[in-house]
Amino acid sequence: MVKSSERQERCCRLETPSNIGEGSQPVERPRRENLRVFLLNKRGKPLMPCSPAKARLLLKEKKAIVVRRTPFTIQLTIATGESKQPVSLGVDAGYKHVGLSASTEKAELYASEVELRPDVSDLLSARRTLRQSRRNRKTRYRAPRFDNRIRTKRKGWLAPSVENRINAHLSRIGAILRLLPVTKITVETASFDTQLLKNPDISGKEYQEGEQLGFWNVREYVLFRDGHACQHCHGRSKDPVLNVHHLESRRTGGDSPGNLLTLCETCHKALHRREIKLKTKRGQSFRAEAFMGIMRWEVLNRLKASHPELEVHNTYGYRTKHTRIVNGIDKSHCADAFCIAGNLGAKRLGEFFFQKQTRRNNRQIHKLSILKHGLRKRNQAPFEVKGFRLFDKVVCQGEEGFIFGRRSSGSFDVRKLDGTRISAGISYKKLRLLEKRRTYLKEIRKEEALPPLPEGRSLRA
């Protein structure tokens, strides 16, 4: 075990004066209301949060040590009473964003919005392409192995992109359970009728008769839908050969009819030579709706299995919307999570932790482009450059930011999580390290209402 003195020294090492560069400035922290310091007992179990004044007193008397900077968390070094209050956690599950809110009857203790990774499907498709090409180059023939697939070995297999999002939900819920003595978890689940979204007048047996009924494959249906005519030149090229073109890359857009368009051979080749542009855009995608239908029970069942001591319930979107409108609360992911938690009389924080999920590893060794003399440039950056890693949290020109780009010369690109650039090329000597990078990057934001959704669109992303 790590001794308390060693742990305190290691946690405070990042903010020592020796790390401050010559051009570094103190961080300008805005005044924060309703600030709470998360508290752990001597065994590392969560207690009710305390005020900053009490936390300073405990640290001054060496009765506690700092274990985490964001969110600021201290751990007691002495045994003490462990009186707790019922804490309810609301989870606004989504395809792109997750809202989290933990509250008691009197006050909201924690609020967070998580932005999930959108690049998993694209990376998996790129990996598949690389492996196929390598297999073709290095293996003259290999018998097909259709039975050697993980989905045939294990029941309950989910696509990696879906699995990643579900694990992200569970990871962020687990992080809150390590900070607060949560007694109840409520997750908002939703189901979507994709056929009803496509055709509002559908009913009865029409659900069993999809749009591709009577066609051999998707290609035949798309050609029939477009009248066997090029949708760009409408037959003016006199080219009899027709192709089915993907409006969005197949590896990300799929082979759904909404992503396919009929083009003649002449227009198809001209499009790929970038001589013409299409005005037609991709049809409505139901990827998010499909994900919500898959994950709604999966997250709930996994929570019940991993935390049998807690009350785990589910609610629905129409209830959340009604609660939010009745109480006059502006629409946001954190506000929805607050309504889901159920403690509507609690005092809101007014700010939240914005978390951005990042890629943990990059295992691609070389870039795809081959340089002169057959040289291939490495795709992996050094682990550290001048003592800093990618996505380290630093102080730059008096503001907190993250390292988004590094150069071997020691000039770094520092930005906020919303993309606002603090400095495009500042010397590493003028930066002060606050936190080492993590999978989830965190910054504090003021809560604002979300813009209204487009007409006819009610998806909670």
CSV table of C-alpha atoms in Angstrom, one decimal:
chain,number,residue,atom,x,y,z
A,1,MET,CA,0.0,0.0,0.0
A,2,VAL,CA,1.1,3.6,-0.6
A,3,LYS,CA,1.6,5.6,2.5
A,4,SER,CA,-0.5,8.7,3.1
A,5,SER,CA,2.6,11.0,3.0
A,6,GLU,CA,3.8,9.5,-0.2
A,7,ARG,CA,0.3,9.7,-1.8
A,8,GLN,CA,-0.1,13.4,-0.7
A,9,GLU,CA,3.4,14.2,-2.2
A,10,ARG,CA,2.5,12.5,-5.5
A,11,CYS,CA,-0.9,14.3,-5.8
A,12,CYS,CA,0.5,17.7,-5.1
A,13,ARG,CA,3.6,17.3,-7.3
A,14,LEU,CA,1.9,18.7,-10.3
A,15,GLU,CA,1.3,22.2,-8.8
A,16,THR,CA,4.6,22.9,-7.1
A,17,PRO,CA,6.4,26.2,-7.9
A,18,SER,CA,9.2,24.4,-9.6
A,19,ASN,CA,6.8,23.5,-12.5
A,20,ILE,CA,6.0,27.1,-13.2
A,21,GLY,CA,7.7,28.5,-16.3
A,22,GLU,CA,9.1,32.0,-16.6
A,23,GLY,CA,6.1,33.2,-18.6
A,24,SER,CA,3.5,31.4,-16.6
A,25,GLN,CA,0.6,33.3,-15.0
A,26,PRO,CA,-1.7,32.3,-12.2
A,27,VAL,CA,-5.0,30.8,-13.3
A,28,GLU,CA,-7.9,33.3,-13.3
A,29,ARG,CA,-10.7,31.3,-11.6
A,30,PRO,CA,-14.2,32.7,-11.8
A,31,ARG,CA,-16.2,32.9,-8.6
A,32,ARG,CA,-18.2,29.7,-8.2
A,33,GLU,CA,-21.4,29.4,-6.2
A,34,ASN,CA,-22.6,26.3,-4.4
A,35,LEU,CA,-19.1,24.8,-4.6
A,36,ARG,CA,-18.7,21.4,-2.9
A,37,VAL,CA,-15.6,19.4,-2.2
A,38,PHE,CA,-16.1,15.6,-2.5
A,39,LEU,CA,-15.0,13.6,0.6
A,40,LEU,CA,-13.8,10.1,1.0
A,41,ASN,CA,-13.4,8.2,4.3
A,42,LYS,CA,-10.2,6.6,5.4
A,43,ARG,CA,-11.1,3.4,3.5
A,44,GLY,CA,-11.7,5.3,0.3
A,45,LYS,CA,-15.5,5.1,0.4
A,46,PRO,CA,-17.6,8.2,-0.4
A,47,LEU,CA,-19.1,10.5,2.2
A,48,MET,CA,-21.4,13.5,1.8
A,49,PRO,CA,-19.5,16.5,0.3
A,50,CYS,CA,-18.2,19.3,2.5
A,51,SER,CA,-17.7,23.0,2.1
A,52,PRO,CA,-14.4,24.5,0.8
A,53,ALA,CA,-13.8,26.1,4.2
A,54,LYS,CA,-14.1,22.8,6.0
A,55,ALA,CA,-11.9,21.1,3.4
A,56,ARG,CA,-9.2,23.8,3.8
A,57,LEU,CA,-9.3,23.2,7.6
A,58,LEU,CA,-9.0,19.4,7.2
A,59,LEU,CA,-6.0,19.9,4.9
A,60,LYS,CA,-4.3,22.4,7.1
A,61,GLU,CA,-4.6,20.2,10.2
A,62,LYS,CA,-3.4,17.2,8.1
A,63,LYS,CA,-6.5,15.3,8.7
A,64,ALA,CA,-7.0,14.8,4.9
A,65,ILE,CA,-5.1,14.6,1.7
A,66,VAL,CA,-5.9,15.6,-1.9
A,67,VAL,CA,-6.6,12.6,-4.1
A,68,ARG,CA,-8.1,14.3,-7.2
A,69,ARG,CA,-8.1,17.8,-8.7
A,70,THR,CA,-11.1,17.6,-11.0
A,71,PRO,CA,-13.5,17.2,-9.4
A,72,PHE,CA,-11.7,18.3,-6.3
A,73,THR,CA,-11.7,15.4,-3.9
A,74,ILE,CA,-10.0,14.8,-0.5
A,75,GLN,CA,-9.6,11.7,1.6
A,76,LEU,CA,-9.7,11.6,5.4
A,77,THR,CA,-6.7,10.2,7.2
A,78,ILE,CA,-8.5,9.7,10.5
A,79,ALA,CA,-11.6,7.7,11.5
A,80,THR,CA,-14.8,9.8,11.7
A,81,GLY,CA,-18.6,9.6,11.8
A,82,GLU,CA,-20.2,8.6,8.5
A,83,SER,CA,-23.7,10.2,8.5
A,84,LYS,CA,-25.2,10.1,5.0
A,85,GLN,CA,-28.3,11.4,3.2
A,86,PRO,CA,-30.2,9.7,0.4
A,87,VAL,CA,-28.6,10.7,-2.9
A,88,SER,CA,-30.5,10.1,-6.2
A,89,LEU,CA,-28.6,9.9,-9.5
A,90,GLY,CA,-30.4,10.7,-12.8
A,91,VAL,CA,-29.0,9.5,-16.1
A,92,ASP,CA,-30.1,11.0,-19.4
A,93,ALA,CA,-28.8,8.4,-21.8
A,94,GLY,CA,-28.0,9.3,-25.4
A,95,TYR,CA,-26.2,8.5,-28.6
A,96,LYS,CA,-23.9,11.5,-28.6
A,97,HIS,CA,-24.2,13.1,-25.2
A,98,VAL,CA,-25.0,11.8,-21.7
A,99,GLY,CA,-26.4,13.9,-18.9
A,100,LEU,CA,-25.7,13.1,-15.3
A,101,SER,CA,-27.1,14.8,-12.1
A,102,ALA,CA,-26.9,13.7,-8.5
A,103,SER,CA,-28.9,15.4,-5.8
A,104,THR,CA,-30.5,15.3,-2.4
A,105,GLU,CA,-33.8,16.7,-1.4
A,106,LYS,CA,-32.2,20.1,-0.7
A,107,ALA,CA,-29.3,20.6,-3.2
A,108,GLU,CA,-27.8,19.3,-6.4
A,109,LEU,CA,-24.4,17.9,-5.6
A,110,TYR,CA,-23.0,16.9,-9.0
A,111,ALA,CA,-23.9,17.7,-12.7
A,112,SER,CA,-22.1,16.6,-15.8
A,113,GLU,CA,-22.4,16.3,-19.5
A,114,VAL,CA,-20.4,13.7,-21.4
A,115,GLU,CA,-19.6,13.9,-25.1
A,116,LEU,CA,-19.0,10.4,-26.5
A,117,ARG,CA,-16.6,9.3,-29.2
A,118,PRO,CA,-18.0,9.5,-32.8
A,119,ASP,CA,-15.0,7.9,-34.5
A,120,VAL,CA,-15.3,4.2,-33.4
A,121,SER,CA,-17.0,2.9,-36.6
A,122,ASP,CA,-14.6,4.8,-38.9
A,123,LEU,CA,-11.6,3.5,-37.1
A,124,LEU,CA,-12.8,-0.1,-37.2
A,125,SER,CA,-13.5,0.2,-40.9
A,126,ALA,CA,-10.0,1.6,-41.5
A,127,ARG,CA,-8.5,-1.3,-39.6
A,128,ARG,CA,-10.5,-3.8,-41.6
A,129,THR,CA,-9.3,-2.3,-44.8
A,130,LEU,CA,-5.7,-2.4,-43.7
A,131,ARG,CA,-5.9,-6.0,-42.7
A,132,GLN,CA,-7.6,-7.0,-45.9
A,133,SER,CA,-4.9,-5.4,-48.0
A,134,ARG,CA,-2.1,-6.8,-45.9
A,135,ARG,CA,-3.7,-10.3,-46.1
A,136,ASN,CA,-3.9,-10.0,-49.9
A,137,ARG,CA,-0.2,-9.0,-50.1
A,138,LYS,CA,1.3,-11.5,-47.7
A,139,THR,CA,-1.0,-14.5,-48.1
A,140,ARG,CA,-1.5,-16.1,-51.5
A,141,TYR,CA,-4.5,-18.1,-50.4
A,142,ARG,CA,-6.3,-18.8,-47.1
A,143,ALA,CA,-9.4,-20.9,-46.7
A,144,PRO,CA,-12.5,-19.0,-45.5
A,145,ARG,CA,-13.1,-19.3,-41.7
A,146,PHE,CA,-16.7,-18.2,-41.4
A,147,ASP,CA,-17.2,-20.0,-38.0
A,148,ASN,CA,-14.3,-18.3,-36.4
A,149,ARG,CA,-16.2,-15.2,-35.3
A,150,ILE,CA,-16.9,-13.9,-31.8
A,151,ARG,CA,-20.6,-13.4,-32.4
A,152,THR,CA,-21.0,-17.2,-32.8
A,153,LYS,CA,-19.1,-18.0,-29.6
A,154,ARG,CA,-20.9,-15.7,-27.2
A,155,LYS,CA,-24.6,-14.7,-26.8
A,156,GLY,CA,-25.4,-11.1,-26.4
A,157,TRP,CA,-22.7,-9.9,-28.8
A,158,LEU,CA,-22.9,-6.2,-29.6
A,159,ALA,CA,-21.2,-4.1,-32.3
A,160,PRO,CA,-18.0,-2.5,-31.0
A,161,SER,CA,-19.4,1.0,-31.6
A,162,VAL,CA,-22.5,0.2,-29.5
A,163,GLU,CA,-20.4,-1.6,-26.8
A,164,ASN,CA,-18.1,1.5,-26.5
A,165,ARG,CA,-21.1,3.8,-25.9
A,166,ILE,CA,-22.6,1.4,-23.3
A,167,ASN,CA,-19.3,1.1,-21.5
A,168,ALA,CA,-19.0,4.9,-21.5
A,169,HIS,CA,-22.4,5.2,-19.8
A,170,LEU,CA,-21.4,2.6,-17.2
A,171,SER,CA,-18.0,4.2,-16.7
A,172,ARG,CA,-19.3,7.7,-15.9
A,173,ILE,CA,-22.0,6.3,-13.6
A,174,GLY,CA,-19.3,4.3,-11.8
A,175,ALA,CA,-17.2,7.5,-11.4
A,176,ILE,CA,-20.0,9.2,-9.6
A,177,LEU,CA,-20.6,6.2,-7.3
A,178,ARG,CA,-16.9,6.6,-6.3
A,179,LEU,CA,-17.6,10.2,-5.3
A,180,LEU,CA,-21.0,10.2,-3.7
A,181,PRO,CA,-23.0,7.7,-1.5
A,182,VAL,CA,-25.7,7.2,-4.2
A,183,THR,CA,-28.7,5.2,-3.0
A,184,LYS,CA,-30.9,5.3,-6.1
A,185,ILE,CA,-30.2,5.4,-9.9
A,186,THR,CA,-32.8,6.3,-12.5
A,187,VAL,CA,-32.0,5.8,-16.2
A,188,GLU,CA,-34.1,7.3,-19.0
A,189,THR,CA,-34.8,4.7,-21.6
A,190,ALA,CA,-36.4,5.3,-25.0
A,191,SER,CA,-37.8,3.2,-27.9
A,192,PHE,CA,-38.2,4.5,-31.4
A,193,ASP,CA,-40.5,3.3,-34.2
A,194,THR,CA,-38.2,3.8,-37.2
A,195,GLN,CA,-40.9,2.8,-39.7
A,196,LEU,CA,-43.3,5.3,-38.2
A,197,LEU,CA,-40.6,8.0,-38.5
A,198,LYS,CA,-40.3,7.2,-42.2
A,199,ASN,CA,-44.0,6.9,-42.9
A,200,PRO,CA,-46.4,8.6,-40.3
A,201,ASP,CA,-49.4,6.9,-41.9
A,202,ILE,CA,-48.2,3.3,-41.5
A,203,SER,CA,-50.5,0.9,-39.8
A,204,GLY,CA,-51.4,-2.8,-39.5
A,205,LYS,CA,-49.7,-5.3,-41.9
A,206,GLU,CA,-47.7,-2.5,-43.5
A,207,TYR,CA,-45.2,-3.0,-40.7
A,208,GLN,CA,-44.4,-6.4,-42.2
A,209,GLU,CA,-44.2,-5.0,-45.7
A,210,GLY,CA,-41.2,-2.7,-45.9
A,211,GLU,CA,-40.2,-0.4,-48.7
A,212,GLN,CA,-38.0,-3.1,-50.3
A,213,LEU,CA,-40.8,-5.7,-50.4
A,214,GLY,CA,-40.7,-7.6,-53.8
A,215,PHE,CA,-37.1,-6.6,-54.7
A,216,TRP,CA,-34.2,-9.0,-54.8
A,217,ASN,CA,-31.7,-6.6,-53.2
A,218,VAL,CA,-31.1,-3.0,-52.3
A,219,ARG,CA,-29.6,-2.1,-55.7
A,220,GLU,CA,-32.7,-3.2,-57.5
A,221,TYR,CA,-34.9,-1.2,-55.2
A,222,VAL,CA,-32.8,2.0,-55.6
A,223,LEU,CA,-32.8,1.7,-59.4
A,224,PHE,CA,-36.6,1.3,-59.4
A,225,ARG,CA,-37.0,4.2,-56.9
A,226,ASP,CA,-35.0,6.5,-59.2
A,227,GLY,CA,-36.8,5.4,-62.3
A,228,HIS,CA,-33.7,3.7,-63.8
A,229,ALA,CA,-32.4,7.2,-64.7
A,230,CYS,CA,-29.3,9.1,-63.7
A,231,GLN,CA,-30.3,11.6,-60.9
A,232,HIS,CA,-27.7,14.1,-62.0
A,233,CYS,CA,-28.0,14.5,-65.8
A,234,HIS,CA,-31.4,12.7,-66.1
A,235,GLY,CA,-30.3,10.9,-69.2
A,236,ARG,CA,-28.7,13.7,-71.1
A,237,SER,CA,-25.4,11.9,-71.3
A,238,LYS,CA,-27.0,9.0,-73.2
A,239,ASP,CA,-25.0,6.5,-71.1
A,240,PRO,CA,-26.9,3.3,-70.7
A,241,VAL,CA,-24.7,2.0,-67.8
A,242,LEU,CA,-26.1,2.8,-64.4
A,243,ASN,CA,-24.3,2.7,-61.1
A,244,VAL,CA,-25.5,3.0,-57.5
A,245,HIS,CA,-23.4,5.6,-55.7
A,246,HIS,CA,-22.9,6.0,-52.0
A,247,LEU,CA,-23.6,9.6,-50.9
A,248,GLU,CA,-21.7,9.0,-47.7
A,249,SER,CA,-18.7,6.6,-47.5
A,250,ARG,CA,-20.0,3.1,-47.2
A,251,ARG,CA,-17.8,2.4,-44.1
A,252,THR,CA,-19.6,5.1,-42.2
A,253,GLY,CA,-22.9,5.6,-44.0
A,254,GLY,CA,-23.7,1.9,-44.8
A,255,ASP,CA,-25.8,0.5,-47.6
A,256,SER,CA,-29.2,1.8,-46.6
A,257,PRO,CA,-31.4,3.1,-49.5
A,258,GLY,CA,-31.2,6.6,-48.0
A,259,ASN,CA,-27.4,6.6,-48.6
A,260,LEU,CA,-27.7,5.4,-52.3
A,261,LEU,CA,-28.3,7.3,-55.5
A,262,THR,CA,-28.5,6.2,-59.1
A,263,LEU,CA,-25.9,7.7,-61.4
A,264,CYS,CA,-24.8,6.9,-65.0
A,265,GLU,CA,-21.3,5.7,-65.6
A,266,THR,CA,-20.3,9.1,-67.1
A,267,CYS,CA,-21.5,11.1,-64.2
A,268,HIS,CA,-20.2,8.6,-61.7
A,269,LYS,CA,-16.6,8.9,-63.0
A,270,ALA,CA,-16.9,12.6,-63.3
A,271,LEU,CA,-18.0,12.9,-59.7
A,272,HIS,CA,-15.0,10.9,-58.4
A,273,ARG,CA,-12.7,13.1,-60.5
A,274,ARG,CA,-14.4,16.0,-58.7
A,275,GLU,CA,-15.6,17.6,-61.9
A,276,ILE,CA,-19.2,17.8,-60.8
A,277,LYS,CA,-21.0,18.1,-57.5
A,278,LEU,CA,-24.3,16.6,-56.4
A,279,LYS,CA,-27.0,18.7,-54.9
A,280,THR,CA,-28.7,15.6,-53.4
A,281,LYS,CA,-27.9,15.0,-49.7
A,282,ARG,CA,-28.1,11.8,-47.7
A,283,GLY,CA,-31.5,10.8,-46.5
A,284,GLN,CA,-32.4,10.6,-42.8
A,285,SER,CA,-30.2,8.3,-40.8
A,286,PHE,CA,-31.7,6.2,-38.0
A,287,ARG,CA,-28.4,5.1,-36.5
A,288,ALA,CA,-29.1,7.0,-33.2
A,289,GLU,CA,-32.6,5.6,-32.9
A,290,ALA,CA,-31.3,2.0,-33.4
A,291,PHE,CA,-28.6,2.5,-30.8
A,292,MET,CA,-31.2,3.8,-28.2
A,293,GLY,CA,-33.3,0.8,-28.9
A,294,ILE,CA,-30.4,-1.6,-28.3
A,295,MET,CA,-28.9,0.1,-25.2
A,296,ARG,CA,-32.0,1.0,-23.3
A,297,TRP,CA,-32.3,-2.4,-21.5
A,298,GLU,CA,-28.6,-3.3,-21.7
A,299,VAL,CA,-27.4,-0.4,-19.5
A,300,LEU,CA,-30.2,-1.0,-17.0
A,301,ASN,CA,-29.5,-4.8,-16.7
A,302,ARG,CA,-25.8,-4.3,-16.4
A,303,LEU,CA,-26.3,-1.7,-13.6
A,304,LYS,CA,-28.6,-4.0,-11.7
A,305,ALA,CA,-26.1,-6.9,-12.0
A,306,SER,CA,-23.0,-4.8,-11.0
A,307,HIS,CA,-24.8,-2.8,-8.2
A,308,PRO,CA,-27.4,-5.1,-6.6
A,309,GLU,CA,-27.3,-3.1,-3.4
A,310,LEU,CA,-28.7,0.0,-5.1
A,311,GLU,CA,-32.2,0.8,-6.4
A,312,VAL,CA,-32.0,0.9,-10.2
A,313,HIS,CA,-35.1,2.1,-12.0
A,314,ASN,CA,-36.0,3.4,-15.5
A,315,THR,CA,-38.1,6.2,-16.7
A,316,TYR,CA,-39.2,7.5,-20.1
A,317,GLY,CA,-38.6,10.7,-22.2
A,318,TYR,CA,-42.2,11.9,-22.1
A,319,ARG,CA,-42.2,12.0,-18.3
A,320,THR,CA,-38.9,13.9,-18.3
A,321,LYS,CA,-40.3,16.4,-20.8
A,322,HIS,CA,-43.5,16.9,-18.8
A,323,THR,CA,-41.5,17.5,-15.6
A,324,ARG,CA,-39.2,19.9,-17.2
A,325,ILE,CA,-42.0,22.0,-18.7
A,326,VAL,CA,-44.1,22.0,-15.6
A,327,ASN,CA,-41.2,23.3,-13.5
A,328,GLY,CA,-40.1,25.8,-16.1
A,329,ILE,CA,-36.6,24.4,-16.6
A,330,ASP,CA,-34.7,25.1,-19.8
A,331,LYS,CA,-33.8,22.2,-22.0
A,332,SER,CA,-30.3,20.8,-21.5
A,333,HIS,CA,-28.8,17.4,-20.9
A,334,CYS,CA,-28.0,18.2,-17.3
A,335,ALA,CA,-31.5,19.7,-16.8
A,336,ASP,CA,-33.0,16.5,-18.1
A,337,ALA,CA,-30.8,14.4,-15.7
A,338,PHE,CA,-31.9,16.7,-12.9
A,339,CYS,CA,-35.5,16.0,-13.6
A,340,ILE,CA,-34.9,12.3,-13.9
A,341,ALA,CA,-33.3,12.2,-10.5
A,342,GLY,CA,-36.6,13.4,-9.0
A,343,ASN,CA,-35.5,15.9,-6.4
A,344,LEU,CA,-37.2,18.9,-8.0
A,345,GLY,CA,-37.0,21.0,-4.9
A,346,ALA,CA,-33.2,20.9,-4.8
A,347,LYS,CA,-31.1,24.0,-5.5
A,348,ARG,CA,-29.5,23.8,-8.9
A,349,LEU,CA,-25.7,24.2,-9.2
A,350,GLY,CA,-25.8,26.4,-12.3
A,351,GLU,CA,-22.6,24.8,-13.7
A,352,PHE,CA,-21.5,21.4,-14.7
A,353,PHE,CA,-18.5,19.3,-15.6
A,354,PHE,CA,-18.2,18.9,-19.3
A,355,GLN,CA,-16.4,15.7,-20.2
A,356,LYS,CA,-15.0,14.7,-23.6
A,357,GLN,CA,-14.2,11.1,-24.3
A,358,THR,CA,-10.9,10.7,-26.2
A,359,ARG,CA,-9.0,7.8,-27.8
A,360,ARG,CA,-6.8,6.0,-25.4
A,361,ASN,CA,-4.4,4.2,-27.7
A,362,ASN,CA,-3.2,4.5,-31.3
A,363,ARG,CA,-1.8,1.2,-32.5
A,364,GLN,CA,-1.4,2.1,-36.1
A,365,ILE,CA,2.4,2.2,-36.6
A,366,HIS,CA,2.8,3.8,-40.0
A,367,LYS,CA,0.8,6.3,-42.1
A,368,LEU,CA,-0.8,5.0,-45.3
A,369,SER,CA,1.0,7.4,-47.6
A,370,ILE,CA,4.4,6.1,-48.8
A,371,LEU,CA,7.2,8.7,-49.2
A,372,LYS,CA,10.1,8.8,-51.6
A,373,HIS,CA,12.4,5.7,-51.7
A,374,GLY,CA,9.6,3.6,-50.1
A,375,LEU,CA,9.8,5.3,-46.7
A,376,ARG,CA,6.7,5.2,-44.5
A,377,LYS,CA,6.2,7.9,-41.9
A,378,ARG,CA,5.4,6.8,-38.4
A,379,ASN,CA,1.8,7.4,-37.3
A,380,GLN,CA,2.6,7.3,-33.6
A,381,ALA,CA,3.9,10.3,-31.8
A,382,PRO,CA,6.4,10.1,-28.9
A,383,PHE,CA,4.9,9.3,-25.5
A,384,GLU,CA,6.2,12.6,-24.1
A,385,VAL,CA,7.5,15.8,-25.7
A,386,LYS,CA,9.4,18.1,-23.3
A,387,GLY,CA,7.7,16.3,-20.4
A,388,PHE,CA,4.1,16.8,-21.8
A,389,ARG,CA,1.6,14.4,-23.3
A,390,LEU,CA,-1.2,14.9,-25.7
A,391,PHE,CA,-4.3,16.3,-23.9
A,392,ASP,CA,-2.5,17.2,-20.7
A,393,LYS,CA,-4.3,19.9,-18.8
A,394,VAL,CA,-2.1,23.0,-18.5
A,395,VAL,CA,-2.1,26.7,-17.6
A,396,CYS,CA,-1.6,28.8,-20.7
A,397,GLN,CA,-1.6,32.7,-20.6
A,398,GLY,CA,-3.7,32.6,-17.4
A,399,GLU,CA,-6.3,30.2,-18.7
A,400,GLU,CA,-6.8,26.4,-18.3
A,401,GLY,CA,-6.5,24.5,-21.6
A,402,PHE,CA,-5.5,21.2,-23.1
A,403,ILE,CA,-2.6,20.3,-25.4
A,404,PHE,CA,-4.1,19.4,-28.7
A,405,GLY,CA,-0.9,19.5,-30.7
A,406,ARG,CA,2.9,19.1,-30.0
A,407,ARG,CA,6.0,19.8,-32.0
A,408,SER,CA,9.4,18.4,-31.3
A,409,SER,CA,10.7,21.9,-31.0
A,410,GLY,CA,8.6,22.4,-27.9
A,411,SER,CA,6.0,24.6,-29.4
A,412,PHE,CA,2.5,23.4,-28.4
A,413,ASP,CA,-1.1,24.1,-29.6
A,414,VAL,CA,-3.3,24.7,-26.6
A,415,ARG,CA,-7.1,24.8,-26.8
A,416,LYS,CA,-10.3,24.5,-24.8
A,417,LEU,CA,-12.6,21.5,-25.2
A,418,ASP,CA,-14.9,23.5,-27.5
A,419,GLY,CA,-12.1,24.1,-29.9
A,420,THR,CA,-11.3,27.7,-28.8
A,421,ARG,CA,-7.6,28.2,-29.4
A,422,ILE,CA,-5.7,29.8,-26.6
A,423,SER,CA,-2.3,29.7,-28.3
A,424,ALA,CA,-1.4,28.1,-31.7
A,425,GLY,CA,2.3,27.8,-30.8
A,426,ILE,CA,3.4,28.6,-27.3
A,427,SER,CA,6.7,27.4,-25.8
A,428,TYR,CA,6.5,24.5,-23.3
A,429,LYS,CA,8.5,26.7,-20.9
A,430,LYS,CA,5.5,29.0,-20.5
A,431,LEU,CA,3.1,26.2,-19.6
A,432,ARG,CA,2.4,24.8,-16.2
A,433,LEU,CA,1.1,21.3,-15.8
A,434,LEU,CA,-2.2,20.9,-13.9
A,435,GLU,CA,-3.3,17.3,-14.7
A,436,LYS,CA,-2.0,14.4,-16.7
A,437,ARG,CA,-4.2,13.3,-19.5
A,438,ARG,CA,-7.1,10.9,-18.9
A,439,THR,CA,-9.6,9.2,-21.1
A,440,TYR,CA,-12.2,11.7,-20.2
A,441,LEU,CA,-11.1,15.4,-20.3
A,442,LYS,CA,-13.0,17.6,-17.9
A,443,GLU,CA,-13.6,21.4,-17.7
A,444,ILE,CA,-16.2,23.4,-15.8
A,445,ARG,CA,-18.9,25.2,-17.9
A,446,LYS,CA,-21.9,27.4,-17.1
A,447,GLU,CA,-25.2,25.7,-17.9
A,448,GLU,CA,-27.1,27.0,-20.9
A,449,ALA,CA,-30.3,25.9,-22.6
A,450,LEU,CA,-29.9,23.9,-25.8
A,451,PRO,CA,-31.2,25.3,-29.1
A,452,PRO,CA,-34.6,24.0,-30.2
A,453,LEU,CA,-34.6,20.8,-32.3
A,454,PRO,CA,-35.6,20.9,-36.0
A,455,GLU,CA,-39.3,20.5,-36.7
A,456,GLY,CA,-40.4,16.9,-36.7
A,457,ARG,CA,-37.2,15.8,-34.9
A,458,SER,CA,-37.5,14.7,-31.3
A,459,LEU,CA,-34.5,12.5,-30.8
A,460,ARG,CA,-32.6,12.9,-27.6
A,461,ALA,CA,-29.0,12.7,-28.7
